[in-house]
Coordinates of C-alpha atoms in Angstrom, one line a residue:
M1 CA 224.8 49.0 196.4
G2 CA 226.4 50.9 199.2
V3 CA 230.0 50.8 200.3
S4 CA 229.0 49.0 203.6
Q5 CA 227.4 46.1 201.7
A6 CA 230.5 45.7 199.6
E7 CA 232.7 45.8 202.6
E8 CA 230.5 43.2 204.4
R9 CA 230.7 40.9 201.4
I10 CA 234.5 41.2 201.2
S11 CA 234.7 40.6 205.0
R12 CA 232.6 37.5 204.7
R13 CA 234.7 36.1 201.8
R14 CA 237.9 36.7 203.8
S15 CA 236.4 35.0 206.8
L16 CA 235.4 32.0 204.7
A17 CA 238.8 31.8 203.1
A18 CA 240.5 31.9 206.5
I19 CA 238.2 29.1 207.8
L20 CA 238.9 27.0 204.7
A21 CA 242.7 27.5 205.1
L22 CA 242.5 26.5 208.7
A23 CA 240.6 23.4 207.8
L24 CA 243.2 22.4 205.2
V25 CA 246.0 22.9 207.8
A26 CA 244.1 20.9 210.4
A27 CA 243.5 18.0 208.0
C28 CA 247.3 17.6 207.4
A29 CA 248.6 14.5 209.1
T30 CA 251.9 14.4 210.9
T31 CA 254.3 11.7 211.9
E32 CA 253.6 12.3 215.5
K33 CA 249.9 11.7 215.0
A34 CA 250.7 8.5 213.2
R35 CA 253.0 7.3 216.0
E36 CA 250.3 8.0 218.6
S37 CA 247.7 6.1 216.6
W38 CA 249.7 2.9 217.3
S39 CA 249.9 3.3 221.1
G40 CA 249.2 -0.1 222.8
A41 CA 249.3 -2.1 219.5
T42 CA 250.8 -5.6 219.3
Y43 CA 253.4 -6.9 216.9
D44 CA 250.7 -8.8 215.1
D45 CA 248.8 -5.6 214.5
F46 CA 251.8 -4.1 212.7
V47 CA 252.4 -7.2 210.6
R48 CA 248.7 -7.2 209.5
A49 CA 249.0 -3.5 208.6
W50 CA 252.5 -3.3 207.1
G51 CA 253.6 -6.9 206.4
A52 CA 256.8 -8.5 207.6
P53 CA 259.5 -6.2 208.9
A54 CA 262.6 -5.5 206.8
R55 CA 264.9 -6.2 209.8
S56 CA 264.4 -7.8 213.3
G57 CA 266.6 -8.4 216.3
K58 CA 266.6 -8.9 220.1
L59 CA 268.0 -6.6 222.8
N60 CA 270.0 -7.9 225.7
D61 CA 267.0 -7.5 228.0
G62 CA 264.9 -9.8 225.7
A63 CA 262.9 -7.1 224.0
D64 CA 262.2 -7.6 220.3
V65 CA 263.1 -4.8 217.8
H66 CA 261.6 -4.7 214.3
T67 CA 262.2 -2.2 211.5
W68 CA 259.8 -1.5 208.7
V69 CA 261.1 0.6 205.7
S70 CA 258.9 2.2 203.1
D71 CA 260.1 4.2 200.1
A72 CA 257.8 6.7 198.4
G73 CA 258.1 7.3 194.7
P74 CA 260.0 10.3 193.5
T75 CA 258.2 13.6 194.0
Y76 CA 258.0 16.3 191.5
R77 CA 258.4 19.9 192.6
S78 CA 256.4 22.0 190.1
G79 CA 255.1 24.9 192.1
A80 CA 251.6 23.6 192.9
S81 CA 249.2 26.2 194.3
V82 CA 246.0 26.4 196.2
G83 CA 243.5 29.1 195.4
F84 CA 240.3 30.5 197.0
G85 CA 237.8 32.5 195.2
G86 CA 234.3 33.9 195.3
F87 CA 231.8 34.6 192.6
R88 CA 228.4 36.1 192.1
G89 CA 226.1 36.0 189.2
G90 CA 222.7 34.9 188.0
G91 CA 221.1 35.7 191.3
G92 CA 223.4 33.5 193.4
S93 CA 226.9 33.5 194.8
G94 CA 229.4 31.0 195.9
V95 CA 233.0 30.3 197.0
G96 CA 235.4 27.8 195.5
V97 CA 238.7 26.2 196.3
G98 CA 241.1 24.9 193.7
V99 CA 244.5 23.3 193.4
G100 CA 246.7 23.9 190.4
I101 CA 249.5 21.6 189.4
P102 CA 251.5 22.5 186.3
L103 CA 252.3 19.6 184.1
G104 CA 255.5 19.0 182.2
S105 CA 257.8 21.2 184.3
G106 CA 259.6 21.1 187.6
S107 CA 262.3 18.9 189.0
A108 CA 262.2 15.4 190.5
A109 CA 263.3 14.9 194.2
P110 CA 264.8 11.6 195.2
P111 CA 262.4 9.0 196.7
A112 CA 261.5 9.7 200.3
R113 CA 261.9 7.0 202.9
C114 CA 260.0 6.3 206.2
E115 CA 261.8 4.0 208.5
R116 CA 259.9 2.8 211.6
T117 CA 261.9 0.9 214.3
L118 CA 259.6 -0.5 217.0
T119 CA 260.5 -2.2 220.3
F120 CA 258.1 -4.8 221.8
R121 CA 258.0 -6.5 225.2
E122 CA 255.7 -9.5 225.5
G123 CA 254.4 -8.8 222.1
R124 CA 253.3 -5.2 222.9
L125 CA 254.7 -1.9 221.6
V126 CA 256.8 -0.1 224.2
E127 CA 259.0 2.2 222.1
Q128 CA 259.1 3.7 218.6
S129 CA 261.4 5.6 216.4
W130 CA 260.2 7.0 213.1
I131 CA 262.6 8.6 210.7
G132 CA 261.4 10.3 207.5
P133 CA 259.4 13.3 206.2
D134 CA 255.8 13.8 207.5
E135 CA 254.3 13.5 204.0
V136 CA 255.6 9.9 203.8
C137 CA 255.5 8.7 207.5
A138 CA 252.1 10.1 208.2
E139 CA 250.6 7.6 205.8
Y140 CA 251.4 4.8 208.2
A141 CA 248.9 5.9 210.8
R142 CA 246.8 3.1 212.3
A143 CA 243.5 2.7 210.4
K144 CA 240.5 3.5 212.6
P145 CA 238.1 0.6 213.0
G146 CA 234.8 1.0 211.3

């Protein structure tokens, strides 16, 4: 096997690894995307999805304000890692992706909280404030019909 074939194989593997890494990053949800998914929703849509709000009130102009609070369980920081690899053997080749999470070590972080305060006029969402980390709040995106 010549040097150019080996370099070509390495280049292909690096390209594939870069594509996989970009796909993983693109798949990550954010709080902003979750907020946008609720644009135009009604109060009833939120109650169906999240249940009754934790707190409710009314502004001087008559708008209704409701707050939903969700706590995630404690998270454990244990140095999880993601790996990419390639292999060749037996007349074939392939690429793999793996996630490693060490067990029995690490430290617990306190529970994370996502607090969503939403303002409604005539039953429709007009303003939103989401407070909390993306890994918790992003889970409250509106489910796509289908």
